[in-house]
Tab-separated table of C-alpha atoms in Angstrom:
chain	number	residue	atom	x	y	z
A	129	MET	CA	62.792	112.895	88.243
A	130	SER	CA	65.233	110.010	88.553
A	131	ASP	CA	68.816	109.872	89.728
A	132	PHE	CA	71.159	108.709	87.014
A	133	GLN	CA	74.711	107.676	87.772
A	134	PHE	CA	77.791	107.946	85.572
A	135	PRO	CA	79.250	105.861	84.111
A	136	VAL	CA	76.504	103.435	83.152
A	137	ARG	CA	76.869	99.921	81.806
A	138	HIS	CA	74.460	97.672	80.008
A	139	ASP	CA	74.654	93.893	79.735
A	140	ASN	CA	73.953	93.650	76.037
A	141	ASP	CA	75.298	90.133	76.138
A	142	LEU	CA	73.849	87.667	78.581
A	143	ASP	CA	76.952	87.629	80.749
A	144	GLY	CA	78.075	91.249	80.661
A	145	ASP	CA	81.451	89.799	79.661
A	146	THR	CA	82.127	91.786	76.517
A	147	LEU	CA	83.977	95.045	75.959
A	148	HIS	CA	81.964	97.689	74.147
A	149	GLU	CA	83.088	100.896	72.489
A	150	GLU	CA	81.043	104.040	72.485
A	151	CYS	CA	80.372	104.666	68.823
A	152	GLY	CA	81.326	105.269	65.240
A	153	VAL	CA	81.115	108.530	63.258
A	154	PHE	CA	80.739	109.353	59.564
A	155	GLY	CA	80.471	112.655	57.686
A	156	ILE	CA	80.409	113.914	54.099
A	157	LEU	CA	80.298	117.375	52.483
A	158	GLY	CA	79.065	118.490	49.075
A	159	HIS	CA	77.500	115.258	47.792
A	160	PRO	CA	73.846	115.167	46.615
A	161	GLU	CA	73.371	111.732	48.237
A	162	ALA	CA	74.896	112.790	51.554
A	163	ALA	CA	72.316	111.166	53.865
A	164	THR	CA	72.193	107.874	51.934
A	165	LEU	CA	75.990	107.609	51.902
A	166	THR	CA	76.068	108.426	55.624
A	167	ALA	CA	73.566	105.651	56.325
A	168	LEU	CA	75.726	103.201	54.375
A	169	GLY	CA	78.817	104.367	56.250
A	170	LEU	CA	77.076	103.870	59.585
A	171	HIS	CA	76.021	100.394	58.481
A	172	ALA	CA	79.698	99.531	57.992
A	173	LEU	CA	80.426	100.944	61.464
A	174	GLN	CA	77.570	99.064	63.147
A	175	HIS	CA	80.033	96.913	65.118
A	176	ARG	CA	81.071	100.032	67.049
A	177	GLY	CA	77.618	100.555	68.549
A	178	GLN	CA	74.243	98.858	68.282
A	179	GLU	CA	72.035	100.840	70.669
A	180	ALA	CA	71.060	103.755	68.465
A	181	ALA	CA	71.921	105.729	65.350
A	182	GLY	CA	71.381	109.284	64.180
A	183	ILE	CA	71.935	111.465	61.115
A	184	VAL	CA	71.842	115.268	60.801
A	185	CYS	CA	71.939	116.985	57.406
A	186	PHE	CA	71.618	120.512	55.969
A	187	ASP	CA	69.759	121.331	52.736
A	188	GLY	CA	70.930	124.920	52.283
A	189	LYS	CA	68.026	126.358	54.271
A	190	GLN	CA	67.520	124.247	57.367
A	191	PHE	CA	68.896	121.304	59.298
A	192	HIS	CA	67.108	117.952	59.374
A	193	THR	CA	67.613	115.115	61.847
A	194	GLU	CA	66.569	111.486	62.187
A	195	LYS	CA	67.402	109.559	65.347
A	196	HIS	CA	66.329	106.038	66.184
A	197	MET	CA	66.991	103.420	68.815
A	198	GLY	CA	68.277	100.140	67.422
A	199	LEU	CA	70.293	99.125	64.392
A	200	VAL	CA	71.052	101.239	61.345
A	201	GLY	CA	69.410	98.721	59.014
A	202	ASP	CA	66.189	98.775	61.005
A	203	HIS	CA	65.506	102.392	60.065
A	204	TYR	CA	67.770	103.927	57.432
A	205	THR	CA	67.033	101.419	54.671
A	206	ASN	CA	63.547	102.904	54.490
A	207	PRO	CA	63.321	105.331	51.520
A	208	ALA	CA	60.737	107.384	53.421
A	209	THR	CA	63.239	107.950	56.235
A	210	LEU	CA	66.023	108.996	53.872
A	211	ALA	CA	63.593	111.310	52.058
A	212	LYS	CA	63.378	113.293	55.288
A	213	LEU	CA	67.124	113.965	55.086
A	214	PRO	CA	67.705	116.225	52.058
A	215	GLY	CA	70.845	118.183	51.390
A	216	ASN	CA	74.441	117.717	50.303
A	217	MET	CA	76.094	117.542	53.734
A	218	ALA	CA	75.543	115.183	56.650
A	219	ILE	CA	77.104	113.599	59.700
A	220	GLY	CA	76.016	110.397	61.382
A	221	HIS	CA	76.654	108.445	64.530
A	222	THR	CA	76.097	104.902	65.754
A	223	ARG	CA	76.116	104.543	69.508
A	224	TYR	CA	76.956	102.349	72.425
A	225	SER	CA	76.692	104.388	75.610
A	226	THR	CA	79.485	104.519	78.158
A	227	THR	CA	78.237	107.777	79.669
A	228	GLY	CA	74.624	108.800	79.627
A	229	GLU	CA	71.486	106.720	79.726
A	230	VAL	CA	69.939	104.820	76.845
A	231	ALA	CA	67.403	107.407	75.693
A	232	LEU	CA	66.563	109.082	72.410
A	233	ARG	CA	67.655	112.508	73.686
A	234	ASN	CA	71.210	111.172	74.059
A	235	VAL	CA	71.399	109.841	70.515
A	236	GLN	CA	73.942	111.792	68.499
A	237	PRO	CA	74.513	113.944	66.549
A	238	LEU	CA	73.383	116.672	68.940
A	239	PHE	CA	72.195	119.940	67.393
A	240	ALA	CA	72.016	123.499	68.707
A	241	GLU	CA	70.987	126.819	67.217
A	242	LEU	CA	73.631	129.380	68.207
A	243	GLU	CA	74.228	133.055	67.612
A	244	VAL	CA	76.525	132.144	64.710
A	245	GLY	CA	74.016	129.658	63.263
A	246	GLY	CA	73.137	126.011	63.693
A	247	ILE	CA	75.731	123.363	64.459
A	248	ALA	CA	75.531	119.605	64.967
A	249	VAL	CA	78.269	117.514	66.589
A	250	ALA	CA	78.965	113.821	67.141
A	251	HIS	CA	81.922	112.068	68.686
A	252	ASN	CA	83.476	108.697	69.365
A	253	GLY	CA	85.281	108.191	72.668
A	254	ASN	CA	85.059	109.824	76.045
A	255	PHE	CA	85.996	113.133	77.632
A	256	THR	CA	87.845	112.581	80.896
A	257	ASN	CA	86.939	116.085	82.076
A	258	GLY	CA	83.400	116.129	80.662
A	259	LEU	CA	81.587	115.877	83.979
A	260	THR	CA	83.857	118.465	85.588
A	261	LEU	CA	83.084	120.932	82.782
A	262	ARG	CA	79.377	120.068	82.896
A	263	ARG	CA	79.271	120.878	86.597
A	264	GLN	CA	80.972	124.223	85.952
A	265	LEU	CA	78.591	125.041	83.104
A	266	ILE	CA	75.503	124.236	85.187
A	267	ALA	CA	76.875	126.319	88.045
A	268	GLY	CA	77.153	129.184	85.566
A	269	GLY	CA	73.524	128.873	84.517
A	270	ALA	CA	73.677	126.401	81.606
A	271	ILE	CA	70.674	124.140	81.057
A	272	CYS	CA	71.533	120.594	79.937
A	273	GLN	CA	68.907	118.618	78.043
A	274	SER	CA	70.808	115.341	77.727
A	275	THR	CA	73.184	113.250	79.784
A	276	SER	CA	75.653	112.900	76.913
A	277	ASP	CA	79.032	114.545	77.335
A	278	THR	CA	78.776	115.693	73.716
A	279	GLU	CA	76.394	118.405	74.924
A	280	VAL	CA	79.250	119.974	76.874
A	281	VAL	CA	80.984	120.723	73.565
A	282	LEU	CA	77.906	122.561	72.283
A	283	HIS	CA	77.796	124.702	75.427
A	284	LEU	CA	81.491	125.538	75.099
A	285	ILE	CA	80.996	126.503	71.443
A	286	ALA	CA	78.035	128.692	72.388
A	287	ARG	CA	79.974	130.466	75.151
A	288	SER	CA	83.140	131.017	73.144
A	289	ARG	CA	84.003	134.661	72.487
A	290	TYR	CA	85.369	133.949	69.004
A	291	THR	CA	83.405	135.130	65.974
A	292	SER	CA	83.553	132.239	63.504
A	293	THR	CA	82.160	128.750	64.109
A	294	THR	CA	85.555	127.274	63.244
A	295	ASP	CA	87.349	129.279	65.923
A	296	ARG	CA	84.590	128.538	68.420
A	297	PHE	CA	84.856	124.824	67.642
A	298	ILE	CA	88.624	124.883	68.110
A	299	ASP	CA	88.230	126.874	71.327
A	300	ALA	CA	85.835	124.241	72.672
A	301	ILE	CA	88.008	121.311	71.599
A	302	ARG	CA	91.047	122.797	73.338
A	303	GLN	CA	89.169	122.603	76.638
A	304	MET	CA	88.281	118.910	76.253
A	305	GLU	CA	90.511	116.116	77.548
A	306	GLY	CA	90.466	112.386	76.917
A	307	GLY	CA	90.258	110.214	73.832
A	308	TYR	CA	87.900	111.235	71.039
A	309	SER	CA	87.284	111.754	67.364
A	310	MET	CA	84.639	114.355	66.564
A	311	LEU	CA	82.681	115.624	63.589
A	312	GLY	CA	80.606	118.782	63.301
A	313	ILE	CA	78.567	120.457	60.551
A	314	THR	CA	77.451	124.051	60.178
A	315	ARG	CA	75.590	125.646	57.276
A	316	THR	CA	78.727	125.556	55.109
A	317	LYS	CA	81.323	123.464	56.917
A	318	LEU	CA	82.228	119.914	57.837
A	319	ILE	CA	84.733	119.926	60.703
A	320	ALA	CA	86.736	116.912	61.891
A	321	ALA	CA	88.877	116.718	65.018
A	322	ARG	CA	90.958	114.086	66.782
A	323	ASP	CA	92.265	114.140	70.344
A	324	PRO	CA	95.861	115.318	70.942
A	325	THR	CA	97.048	111.808	71.836
A	326	GLY	CA	95.281	110.137	68.907
A	327	ILE	CA	93.632	107.507	71.092
A	328	ARG	CA	90.509	107.142	68.966
A	329	PRO	CA	90.848	106.665	65.192
A	330	LEU	CA	89.561	108.938	62.424
A	331	VAL	CA	90.272	108.716	58.692
A	332	MET	CA	89.745	111.064	55.770
A	333	GLY	CA	88.482	109.897	52.396
A	334	GLU	CA	87.169	111.245	49.106
A	335	LEU	CA	84.260	110.350	46.830
A	336	ASP	CA	83.707	112.191	43.560
A	337	GLY	CA	85.998	114.923	44.863
A	338	LYS	CA	83.979	115.374	48.057
A	339	PRO	CA	85.599	114.997	51.518
A	340	ILE	CA	84.524	112.220	53.873
A	341	PHE	CA	85.498	111.393	57.452
A	342	ALA	CA	84.869	108.105	59.239
A	343	SER	CA	85.975	106.137	62.269
A	344	GLU	CA	87.335	103.307	60.095
A	345	THR	CA	88.331	102.672	56.497
A	346	CYS	CA	85.649	99.975	56.123
A	347	ALA	CA	83.090	102.817	56.018
A	348	LEU	CA	84.930	104.267	53.015
A	349	ASP	CA	85.081	100.890	51.292
A	350	ILE	CA	81.330	100.289	51.451
A	351	ILE	CA	80.598	103.412	49.371
A	352	GLY	CA	83.595	103.093	47.039
A	353	ALA	CA	85.394	106.101	48.501
A	354	LYS	CA	89.147	106.577	48.279
A	355	TYR	CA	91.201	106.623	51.496
A	356	ILE	CA	93.263	109.810	51.669
A	357	ARG	CA	94.959	109.700	55.079
A	358	ASP	CA	94.424	109.442	58.812
A	359	VAL	CA	93.449	112.597	60.638
A	360	GLU	CA	96.506	113.344	62.756
A	361	ASN	CA	96.384	113.457	66.524
A	362	GLY	CA	95.480	116.956	67.702
A	363	GLU	CA	94.448	117.945	64.178
A	364	ILE	CA	91.313	119.846	63.187
A	365	ILE	CA	90.333	119.763	59.505
A	366	VAL	CA	87.822	122.334	58.254
A	367	CYS	CA	86.116	121.642	54.923
A	368	GLU	CA	83.942	124.500	53.619
A	369	ILE	CA	81.646	124.923	50.638
A	370	GLN	CA	82.384	128.222	48.915
A	371	PRO	CA	79.774	130.427	47.142
A	372	ASP	CA	80.923	129.068	43.751
A	373	GLY	CA	80.362	125.473	44.927
A	374	SER	CA	84.024	124.610	45.356
A	375	ILE	CA	85.267	123.086	48.625
A	376	THR	CA	88.271	124.374	50.537
A	377	ILE	CA	90.099	122.200	53.036
A	378	GLU	CA	92.201	123.674	55.827
A	379	ALA	CA	94.063	121.703	58.501
A	380	LYS	CA	94.903	123.200	61.883
A	381	LYS	CA	96.456	121.930	65.099
A	382	SER	CA	94.445	122.291	68.288
A	383	GLY	CA	97.572	122.970	70.345
A	384	ASN	CA	99.288	120.977	73.088
A	385	PRO	CA	100.831	118.428	70.695
A	386	GLN	CA	101.526	114.968	72.130
A	387	PRO	CA	103.117	111.832	70.690
A	388	GLU	CA	100.420	109.716	69.049
A	389	ARG	CA	99.276	106.703	71.103
A	390	LEU	CA	96.490	104.909	69.263
A	391	CYS	CA	94.304	102.569	71.332
A	392	LEU	CA	95.635	99.006	71.163
A	393	PHE	CA	92.145	97.582	71.597
A	394	GLU	CA	91.260	98.889	68.136
A	395	TYR	CA	93.577	96.143	66.878
A	396	VAL	CA	92.688	93.525	69.483
A	397	TYR	CA	88.919	93.793	69.373
A	398	PHE	CA	87.048	96.871	68.173
A	399	ALA	CA	87.960	97.636	64.584
A	400	ARG	CA	86.613	95.493	61.779
A	401	PRO	CA	89.289	93.086	60.504
A	402	ASP	CA	89.067	94.521	56.982
A	403	SER	CA	89.861	98.037	58.237
A	404	VAL	CA	93.253	99.715	58.147
A	405	VAL	CA	93.916	101.573	61.410
A	406	GLY	CA	96.955	103.782	61.803
A	407	GLY	CA	98.282	102.509	58.472
A	408	ARG	CA	98.162	98.894	59.669
A	409	SER	CA	95.859	96.098	58.539
A	410	VAL	CA	93.758	95.008	61.512
A	411	TYR	CA	93.499	91.482	60.105
A	412	VAL	CA	97.267	91.142	59.690
A	413	ALA	CA	97.843	92.487	63.216
A	414	ARG	CA	95.415	89.963	64.693
A	415	LYS	CA	96.962	87.100	62.755
A	416	ASN	CA	100.391	88.215	63.985
A	417	MET	CA	99.033	88.113	67.542
A	418	GLY	CA	98.239	84.432	67.046
A	419	ILE	CA	101.665	83.757	65.579
A	420	ASN	CA	103.408	85.420	68.528
A	421	LEU	CA	101.078	83.662	70.966
A	422	ALA	CA	102.068	80.284	69.520
A	423	LYS	CA	105.748	81.202	69.846
A	424	GLU	CA	105.361	82.315	73.461
A	425	HIS	CA	102.950	79.628	74.687
A	426	PRO	CA	103.070	76.429	72.628
A	427	VAL	CA	101.024	73.451	73.762
A	428	GLU	CA	100.355	70.008	72.324
A	429	GLY	CA	96.934	69.749	70.776
A	430	ASP	CA	94.915	68.257	67.948
A	431	VAL	CA	92.927	71.286	66.761
A	432	VAL	CA	93.104	75.062	67.051
A	433	VAL	CA	89.603	76.460	67.532
A	434	PRO	CA	88.728	80.183	67.516
A	435	VAL	CA	86.189	81.716	69.859
A	436	PRO	CA	84.128	83.482	67.180
A	437	ASP	CA	84.315	85.972	65.764
A	438	GLY	CA	87.069	87.964	67.404
A	439	GLY	CA	89.442	85.059	67.924
A	440	THR	CA	89.424	83.825	64.318
A	441	PRO	CA	92.404	85.726	62.795
A	442	ALA	CA	94.560	85.002	65.867
A	443	ALA	CA	93.586	81.330	65.739
A	444	LEU	CA	94.639	81.197	62.086
A	445	GLY	CA	98.013	82.664	63.074
A	446	TYR	CA	98.376	80.227	65.969
A	447	ALA	CA	97.575	77.272	63.700
A	448	GLN	CA	99.983	78.497	61.031
A	449	GLU	CA	102.861	78.889	63.483
A	450	SER	CA	102.204	75.689	65.446
A	451	GLY	CA	101.347	73.442	62.517
A	452	ILE	CA	98.208	72.275	64.346
A	453	PRO	CA	95.069	72.186	62.160
A	454	PHE	CA	92.617	75.067	62.364
A	455	GLU	CA	88.973	74.046	62.680
A	456	TYR	CA	85.681	75.799	63.326
A	457	GLY	CA	84.920	73.964	66.543
A	458	ILE	CA	82.441	76.624	67.668
A	459	ILE	CA	79.646	77.925	65.461
A	460	ARG	CA	78.218	81.345	66.243
A	461	ASN	CA	74.540	82.188	65.821
A	462	HIS	CA	74.636	85.628	64.217
A	463	TYR	CA	70.899	86.166	64.554
A	464	VAL	CA	70.658	86.453	68.328
A	465	GLY	CA	70.332	90.143	69.117
A	466	ARG	CA	70.013	91.998	72.376
A	467	THR	CA	66.207	92.101	72.027
A	468	PHE	CA	65.864	88.412	71.136
A	469	ILE	CA	64.509	87.468	74.522
A	470	GLU	CA	64.324	88.967	77.987
A	471	PRO	CA	67.463	87.732	79.806
A	472	THR	CA	65.753	86.450	82.944
A	473	GLN	CA	67.722	84.247	85.305
A	474	GLN	CA	66.089	81.160	83.809
A	475	ILE	CA	67.110	82.202	80.295
A	476	ARG	CA	70.611	83.069	81.530
A	477	ALA	CA	70.927	79.428	82.527
A	478	PHE	CA	71.073	78.624	78.805
A	479	GLY	CA	74.342	80.500	78.997
A	480	VAL	CA	76.528	80.879	75.985
A	481	LYS	CA	74.520	78.395	73.878
A	482	LEU	CA	72.207	81.138	72.662
A	483	LYS	CA	75.154	82.629	70.779
A	484	HIS	CA	77.570	79.732	70.364
A	485	SER	CA	77.235	76.025	69.625
A	486	ALA	CA	79.936	73.365	69.755
A	487	ASN	CA	80.768	71.606	66.487
A	488	ARG	CA	81.037	68.138	68.019
A	489	ALA	CA	82.539	66.511	64.912
A	490	MET	CA	85.647	68.720	65.248
A	491	ILE	CA	85.953	68.428	69.045
A	492	ASP	CA	84.985	64.973	70.251
A	493	GLY	CA	87.991	63.055	71.598
A	494	LYS	CA	90.470	65.831	70.746
A	495	ARG	CA	92.851	68.122	72.601
A	496	VAL	CA	91.422	71.542	71.832
A	497	ILE	CA	93.384	74.801	71.804
A	498	LEU	CA	90.840	77.613	72.163
A	499	VAL	CA	92.057	81.008	70.918
A	500	ASP	CA	90.205	84.125	72.084
A	501	ASP	CA	90.922	87.828	71.544
A	502	SER	CA	90.559	88.817	75.211
A	503	ILE	CA	89.179	87.772	78.575
A	504	VAL	CA	87.364	90.357	80.675
A	505	ARG	CA	85.387	88.807	83.531
A	506	GLY	CA	85.829	85.200	82.448
A	507	THR	CA	82.162	84.239	82.702
A	508	THR	CA	81.838	83.544	78.975
A	509	SER	CA	85.125	81.612	78.933
A	510	LEU	CA	83.891	79.377	81.733
A	511	LYS	CA	80.727	78.496	79.816
A	512	ILE	CA	82.539	77.956	76.530
A	513	VAL	CA	85.033	75.590	78.170
A	514	GLN	CA	82.165	73.609	79.682
A	515	MET	CA	80.421	73.518	76.306
A	516	ILE	CA	83.591	72.187	74.652
A	517	ARG	CA	83.998	69.528	77.327
A	518	ASP	CA	80.352	68.520	76.954
A	519	ALA	CA	81.074	68.029	73.247
A	520	GLY	CA	83.697	65.407	74.148
A	521	ALA	CA	87.001	67.299	74.234
A	522	LYS	CA	89.819	65.392	75.982
A	523	GLU	CA	91.665	68.599	76.940
A	524	VAL	CA	90.916	72.304	76.673
A	525	HIS	CA	93.774	74.802	76.516
A	526	ILE	CA	92.979	78.524	76.253
A	527	ARG	CA	95.327	80.947	74.539
A	528	VAL	CA	94.471	84.658	74.620
A	529	ALA	CA	95.683	87.112	71.957
A	530	SER	CA	95.874	90.053	74.377
A	531	PRO	CA	97.540	90.452	77.785
A	532	MET	CA	95.587	90.244	81.029
A	533	ILE	CA	93.261	93.214	81.603
A	534	PHE	CA	93.973	94.782	85.012
A	535	TYR	CA	92.671	98.340	84.722
A	536	PRO	CA	89.455	100.113	83.643
A	537	ASP	CA	89.206	102.455	80.685
A	538	PHE	CA	88.049	106.091	80.633
A	539	TYR	CA	88.382	106.832	76.911
A	540	GLY	CA	85.200	105.278	75.537
A	541	ILE	CA	85.586	101.556	76.275
A	542	ASP	CA	82.928	100.171	78.577
A	543	THR	CA	84.943	98.104	81.075
A	544	PRO	CA	83.828	96.518	84.347
A	545	ASP	CA	85.050	97.885	87.653
A	546	ARG	CA	88.595	96.848	88.453
A	547	ASP	CA	87.587	94.253	91.049
A	548	LYS	CA	85.303	92.543	88.496
A	549	LEU	CA	88.138	91.888	86.050
A	550	LEU	CA	89.272	88.261	86.111
A	551	ALA	CA	92.957	89.200	86.232
A	552	ASN	CA	92.429	90.967	89.569
A	553	GLN	CA	90.578	88.084	91.207
A	554	TYR	CA	93.363	85.484	91.132
A	555	ASN	CA	97.069	85.483	91.907
A	556	ASP	CA	98.231	83.603	88.817
A	557	VAL	CA	97.078	82.075	85.542
A	558	LYS	CA	96.918	78.577	87.029
A	559	ALA	CA	94.260	79.716	89.472
A	560	MET	CA	92.420	81.461	86.628
A	561	ALA	CA	92.581	78.314	84.504
A	562	LYS	CA	91.160	76.248	87.352
A	563	HIS	CA	88.306	78.730	87.813
A	564	ILE	CA	87.466	78.628	84.093
A	565	GLY	CA	87.856	74.853	83.951
A	566	ALA	CA	90.669	74.800	81.391
A	567	ASP	CA	93.683	72.504	81.447
A	568	SER	CA	95.879	75.530	80.813
A	569	LEU	CA	95.530	79.271	80.209
A	570	GLU	CA	98.101	81.656	78.769
A	571	PHE	CA	98.083	85.256	77.536
A	572	ILE	CA	100.284	86.965	74.963
A	573	SER	CA	102.904	89.253	76.497
A	574	ILE	CA	102.675	93.009	76.128
A	575	ASP	CA	105.803	92.950	73.948
A	576	GLY	CA	104.310	90.146	71.861
A	577	LEU	CA	101.245	92.280	71.257
A	578	TYR	CA	103.329	95.354	70.415
A	579	ARG	CA	105.392	93.367	67.926
A	580	ALA	CA	102.211	92.016	66.322
A	581	VAL	CA	100.835	95.514	65.781
A	582	GLY	CA	103.823	97.838	65.454
A	583	GLY	CA	106.738	95.510	64.806
A	584	GLU	CA	108.768	96.379	67.903
A	585	ASP	CA	108.721	95.908	71.673
A	586	ARG	CA	106.980	98.373	73.962
A	587	ASN	CA	109.071	101.398	74.894
A	588	PRO	CA	108.356	101.855	78.639
A	589	ALA	CA	109.717	105.404	78.605
A	590	ARG	CA	107.471	106.425	75.711
A	591	PRO	CA	104.826	103.801	74.872
A	592	GLN	CA	103.846	103.739	71.227
A	593	PHE	CA	100.195	102.876	71.923
A	594	THR	CA	97.517	103.458	74.543
A	595	ASP	CA	97.664	100.310	76.700
A	596	HIS	CA	96.552	101.321	80.219
A	597	TYR	CA	94.065	98.431	80.498
A	598	PHE	CA	97.099	96.119	80.544
A	599	THR	CA	99.738	98.343	82.182
A	600	GLY	CA	97.970	101.056	84.201
A	601	ASP	CA	99.833	103.696	82.149
A	602	TYR	CA	97.104	106.206	81.285
A	603	PRO	CA	98.142	108.597	78.499
A	604	THR	CA	96.230	111.608	79.872
A	605	ARG	CA	95.155	112.911	83.231
A	606	LEU	CA	91.761	111.690	84.469
A	607	LEU	CA	90.245	114.876	85.833
A	608	ASP	CA	86.739	113.503	86.439
A	609	LYS	CA	88.079	110.473	88.265
A	610	GLU	CA	90.648	112.460	90.231
A	611	GLY	CA	87.883	114.869	91.247
A	612	GLU	CA	85.634	111.924	92.109
A	613	THR	CA	82.949	113.075	89.705
A	614	MET	CA	83.044	109.951	87.568
A	615	GLY	CA	80.492	108.325	89.848
A	616	ARG	CA	78.601	111.378	91.027
A	617	LYS	CA	74.857	111.346	90.497
A	618	ILE	CA	73.198	113.748	88.118
A	619	SER	CA	69.412	114.098	88.097
A	620	VAL	CA	67.700	113.798	84.758
A	621	MET	CA	64.100	113.329	83.749
A	622	ALA	CA	63.166	109.734	83.010
A	623	SER	CA	62.524	109.095	79.329
A	624	ASN	CA	60.469	106.551	77.448
A	625	GLY	CA	62.320	107.312	74.222
């Protein structure tokens, strides 16, 4: 046995200086190519999690599952793998873990055979009372086979006193707190649910008259599906195949309605730029961030250079507003993965050059304005600034398209501890700039970010978005943290999977 501590973090990048989100979900009902379409949808959502992927389907008689560590394309492009996933209904999941170890047993969707029949569930986000409920379930005799908080939902469904799977699902969801979007399949149903605050995104689409749900619209685009609408906050949508083959769709509210507060980091960092989140183009929002950043923090320079890839739309906006030419002064190597090489201390000394290279022709002798989407710990920024200076830059000015990050997240974003965040280590931006080695450093204001995304300033009395990482204003209670269970050890068997 080994002691495993929640939450867990993994340095997938060499510096551990990147924000990661837990996962992406995709589901479809009533289509003969359900598993293949799910694999394609997960491929489009790969940016939301690169550790593992799983698909569960139902062929009318039994459930089938395929789970693999690694990228979607490493496994689900194999026709032999897809042949193991027959049926006209499926849900899939691509994972980056924020709770639970990296092991095959934690790869979603999770499946359970219940009194009312089999059910598989997968979710994106994090339950802020998941560990509290897990402890209560174990105390009551429950046996947990994984360290994923998704398993708690299965136990709650199993213990519910309602008759139908739909009512049991709703009963379980009403007990969960935090930020999440969730999909489940039974023998006849595809069920979608979104948290009452609407922190994590979930959209509904249609292909050949069949309902689809996905974390982002880019997963609909890849299969040629039509976007129907966003799943509303606190909404549960039940799609069911009827005996005659038709599909009924029923929308319910899980109760406890709250004003929607979508996660701002979907716009800053997580969502793909070609996605539409909350009815807003992510690309346009990011470009607007650069425009507002240039208005708030102008500086004389010769070139505007994005830190790829996240900083590119904002850098385009900054260049457009400032009139300073945009250039690709940093080239990213897209073929360096987390398993490229063991990140020993000697290899770490190569620093950021494994992923980024300076384009000397665009930098040498120039005043460079570096535009990045966010700064977490600052270790990557320090190395990029040094790389730019080594390429001959006269000056290096950093402009950041999000405010300073002061607080950790508990809704599915893997953030460092509060004392590891750069913003909490220095008294002002001048001290931060000196630490990083930049001539100047400035961040967009919270109102500038709000205007870029929603078109108006932040309403302090009723914030329009989830923004606690910048403001400390958490949209829900944090039961696990308040009960000091967020760091409590739970024993699990070590796995080689």
